[in-house]
Coordinates of C-alpha atoms in Angstrom, one line a residue:
X1 CA -140.6 -11.5 -72.8
X2 CA -138.1 -13.7 -70.7
X3 CA -136.0 -10.9 -68.0
X4 CA -133.4 -14.3 -68.4
X5 CA -133.7 -14.6 -72.4
X6 CA -132.9 -10.2 -72.4
X7 CA -130.2 -10.2 -70.0
X8 CA -128.1 -13.0 -71.5
X9 CA -128.6 -10.8 -74.7
X10 CA -127.6 -7.5 -73.6
X11 CA -124.4 -8.8 -71.1
X12 CA -121.0 -9.2 -73.6
X13 CA -120.8 -12.5 -73.3
X14 CA -123.9 -13.1 -74.4
X15 CA -123.7 -11.2 -77.2
X16 CA -120.7 -12.6 -78.5
X17 CA -121.7 -15.7 -78.5
X18 CA -124.6 -15.0 -80.0
X19 CA -122.4 -13.7 -82.3
X20 CA -120.7 -16.7 -82.9
X21 CA -123.9 -19.7 -82.4
X22 CA -124.5 -20.7 -85.9
X23 CA -119.9 -21.0 -87.0
X24 CA -119.7 -23.5 -83.7
X25 CA -120.8 -27.3 -85.5
X26 CA -122.1 -28.5 -89.5
X27 CA -126.0 -28.9 -87.3
X28 CA -125.8 -24.6 -87.6
X29 CA -123.9 -24.1 -90.3
X30 CA -126.3 -25.5 -92.2
X31 CA -129.7 -24.2 -90.4
X32 CA -127.7 -20.4 -91.2
X33 CA -127.5 -21.7 -94.8
X34 CA -131.1 -22.8 -95.4
X35 CA -132.6 -19.4 -93.6
X36 CA -130.8 -17.7 -95.2
X37 CA -132.3 -19.2 -98.4
X38 CA -135.7 -18.7 -97.7
X39 CA -135.2 -15.3 -96.2
X40 CA -134.0 -13.8 -99.7
X41 CA -136.8 -15.7 -101.8
X42 CA -138.9 -13.8 -99.5
X43 CA -136.7 -10.5 -99.9
X44 CA -137.5 -10.7 -103.9
X45 CA -140.6 -10.0 -103.4
X46 CA -139.9 -7.5 -101.4
X47 CA -138.1 -6.0 -103.5
X48 CA -134.6 -3.8 -104.0
X49 CA -133.2 -0.1 -101.8
X50 CA -134.8 2.3 -100.3
X51 CA -134.4 2.2 -96.0
X52 CA -135.3 -0.3 -93.7
X53 CA -135.4 -1.3 -90.7
X54 CA -133.1 -4.6 -88.5
X55 CA -135.1 -4.7 -86.2
X56 CA -133.6 -6.4 -83.7
X57 CA -129.6 -5.5 -85.6
X58 CA -128.6 -7.7 -83.3
X59 CA -124.7 -8.6 -84.8
X60 CA -125.8 -8.3 -88.3
X61 CA -126.3 -11.6 -89.1
X62 CA -127.9 -11.3 -92.4
X63 CA -126.5 -8.1 -93.2
X64 CA -125.2 -10.4 -96.6
X65 CA -128.5 -10.4 -97.7
X66 CA -129.8 -7.3 -96.9
X67 CA -127.0 -5.2 -99.1
X68 CA -126.9 -7.5 -101.8
X69 CA -130.7 -5.9 -102.3
X70 CA -129.6 -2.7 -101.6
X71 CA -131.0 -2.0 -98.6
X72 CA -129.8 1.5 -97.0
X73 CA -130.4 -0.9 -93.8
X74 CA -129.8 1.1 -89.7
X75 CA -130.3 -1.3 -86.5
X76 CA -132.2 -1.1 -83.7
X77 CA -131.0 -3.2 -80.7
X78 CA -132.7 -3.6 -76.6
X79 CA -129.2 -4.8 -76.2
X80 CA -126.2 -2.0 -75.6
X81 CA -123.4 -5.3 -76.3
X82 CA -125.1 -6.4 -79.3
X83 CA -125.3 -2.8 -81.4
X84 CA -121.4 -3.5 -80.6
X85 CA -121.0 -7.1 -82.1
X86 CA -123.4 -5.6 -85.6
X87 CA -120.0 -1.6 -84.9
X88 CA -117.9 -4.7 -85.8
X89 CA -119.4 -5.6 -89.5
X90 CA -121.7 -3.5 -90.9
X91 CA -121.3 0.6 -90.7
X92 CA -125.3 1.2 -90.3
X93 CA -126.9 4.2 -88.5
X94 CA -127.0 2.1 -85.2
X95 CA -129.7 2.4 -82.4
X96 CA -130.4 1.0 -79.2
X97 CA -134.1 0.9 -78.8
X98 CA -137.4 -1.2 -77.5
X99 CA -139.2 -3.3 -80.4
X100 CA -142.2 -2.0 -78.7
X101 CA -141.6 1.8 -78.6
X102 CA -139.2 2.1 -81.5
X103 CA -137.8 5.7 -81.4
X104 CA -138.4 6.1 -85.4
X105 CA -140.8 8.8 -87.0
X106 CA -143.5 7.3 -88.3
X107 CA -143.2 5.4 -91.6
X108 CA -139.2 6.0 -91.8
X109 CA -138.6 2.9 -93.0
X110 CA -140.2 1.3 -96.9
X111 CA -140.0 -2.1 -94.9
X112 CA -138.9 -3.6 -90.7
X113 CA -136.7 -6.9 -91.2
X114 CA -137.4 -8.6 -88.3
X115 CA -136.0 -12.0 -87.2
X116 CA -135.4 -14.5 -84.7
X117 CA -137.8 -12.1 -82.1
X118 CA -141.8 -12.7 -82.5
X119 CA -141.3 -16.6 -81.4
X120 CA -140.1 -14.8 -77.6
X121 CA -142.9 -13.4 -77.0
X122 CA -145.4 -15.4 -75.4
X123 CA -147.9 -12.4 -74.1
X124 CA -150.1 -11.8 -76.6
X125 CA -151.2 -8.0 -75.8
X126 CA -147.1 -7.6 -76.7
X127 CA -147.3 -9.1 -79.5
X128 CA -149.8 -6.8 -80.7
X129 CA -146.9 -4.4 -79.7
X130 CA -144.1 -5.2 -81.9
X131 CA -147.4 -5.1 -85.7
X132 CA -148.4 -1.8 -84.2
X133 CA -144.5 -0.8 -83.9
X134 CA -143.8 -2.4 -87.7
X135 CA -147.0 -1.3 -88.5
X136 CA -146.5 2.7 -87.6
X137 CA -143.0 2.9 -88.7
X138 CA -143.3 0.7 -92.3
X139 CA -144.6 2.4 -95.8
X140 CA -144.5 -1.1 -97.1
X141 CA -143.4 -4.5 -96.2
X142 CA -142.9 -6.9 -91.9
X143 CA -140.7 -10.1 -92.5
X144 CA -140.3 -11.9 -89.6
X145 CA -139.9 -15.2 -88.8
X146 CA -142.5 -17.4 -85.9
X147 CA -142.4 -20.8 -84.9
X148 CA -145.7 -22.5 -86.9
X149 CA -147.6 -24.5 -84.6
X150 CA -148.2 -27.1 -87.3
X151 CA -144.6 -27.6 -88.2
X152 CA -144.7 -31.6 -87.8
X153 CA -141.5 -30.2 -85.7
X154 CA -142.9 -28.8 -83.4
X155 CA -146.4 -31.5 -83.4
X156 CA -143.6 -34.1 -82.1
X157 CA -141.9 -31.2 -79.2
X158 CA -145.9 -30.7 -77.7
X159 CA -146.5 -34.3 -77.6
X160 CA -142.7 -34.6 -76.0
X161 CA -144.3 -32.3 -73.7
X162 CA -147.5 -34.0 -73.2
X163 CA -146.6 -37.3 -72.8
X164 CA -142.4 -38.1 -72.2
X165 CA -142.6 -34.5 -70.3
X166 CA -138.7 -33.7 -71.9
X167 CA -139.9 -31.5 -72.6
X168 CA -141.2 -27.8 -72.1
X169 CA -143.8 -26.3 -74.7
X170 CA -142.4 -23.6 -77.7
X171 CA -144.2 -20.2 -77.9
X172 CA -146.0 -21.2 -81.2
X173 CA -148.9 -19.5 -83.3
X174 CA -151.3 -21.3 -86.4
X175 CA -151.9 -19.6 -89.0
X176 CA -154.4 -18.3 -88.6
X177 CA -154.0 -16.9 -85.2
X178 CA -151.1 -15.2 -86.7
X179 CA -153.2 -13.5 -89.6
X180 CA -155.6 -12.6 -87.4
X181 CA -153.0 -10.6 -84.5
X182 CA -151.1 -8.9 -88.0
X183 CA -155.0 -8.0 -89.8
X184 CA -155.2 -5.9 -86.1
X185 CA -152.6 -4.2 -86.1
X186 CA -153.3 -3.3 -89.6
X187 CA -151.0 -5.6 -91.7
X188 CA -151.8 -8.4 -94.3
X189 CA -150.7 -11.9 -94.0
X190 CA -149.2 -11.8 -97.7
X191 CA -147.1 -15.3 -97.6
X192 CA -145.6 -18.0 -95.3
X193 CA -142.1 -19.6 -96.1
X194 CA -141.0 -22.4 -93.9
X195 CA -137.2 -23.1 -93.0
X196 CA -137.0 -27.4 -92.6
X197 CA -140.9 -28.3 -91.4
X198 CA -139.4 -31.2 -90.3
X199 CA -136.4 -30.1 -88.7
X200 CA -137.1 -26.8 -86.7
X201 CA -140.7 -24.9 -86.2
X202 CA -140.0 -21.2 -87.3
X203 CA -141.2 -19.4 -90.7
X204 CA -140.9 -17.2 -92.6
X205 CA -144.5 -14.4 -92.9
X206 CA -144.3 -11.9 -95.5
X207 CA -146.5 -9.2 -93.4
X208 CA -148.6 -5.5 -95.8
X209 CA -149.6 -2.5 -94.7
X210 CA -153.5 -3.1 -95.0

């Protein structure tokens, strides 16, 4: 992962800024509303109740959705500053740790809720490590976001990066890549929920243990 990004989120200032990121203007608030709607649909398929891992916990942005499903939530994050932001809002047990080497026993959770992490990981071996750890600690499902290569938003960005050179390419995956990588780590891709393909490449993917 990008060390500069990690350093920003590890800092108190960066964690506080992220906590309020989706409140800054009407576009951010609309993005947050759309994302919550899609994530709620996906969680409804996952079922309710049971112990789940919120990874990374961040500032706990999806806390209301998770508690509405009656999950017992455990939060984990590599940033202690982020955990402090979550601690101010939620009463969950929180643990500091890397998503690449989780400090939990095999099968410790019914599901793993992993929002806005995978699209920061450009290295394929690191992505496989993420899938393996999520699959190891989950008994059933993994719900994650990734940047979909074939969304209109990303294809426009790719064209601009190639021809106009005013944008850099995003870290994206095709659905076939996601399916293949996940399957290699014991997970089956069940369904993809797109957020707003014209405005963001992000999509929500539901994986289940193979």
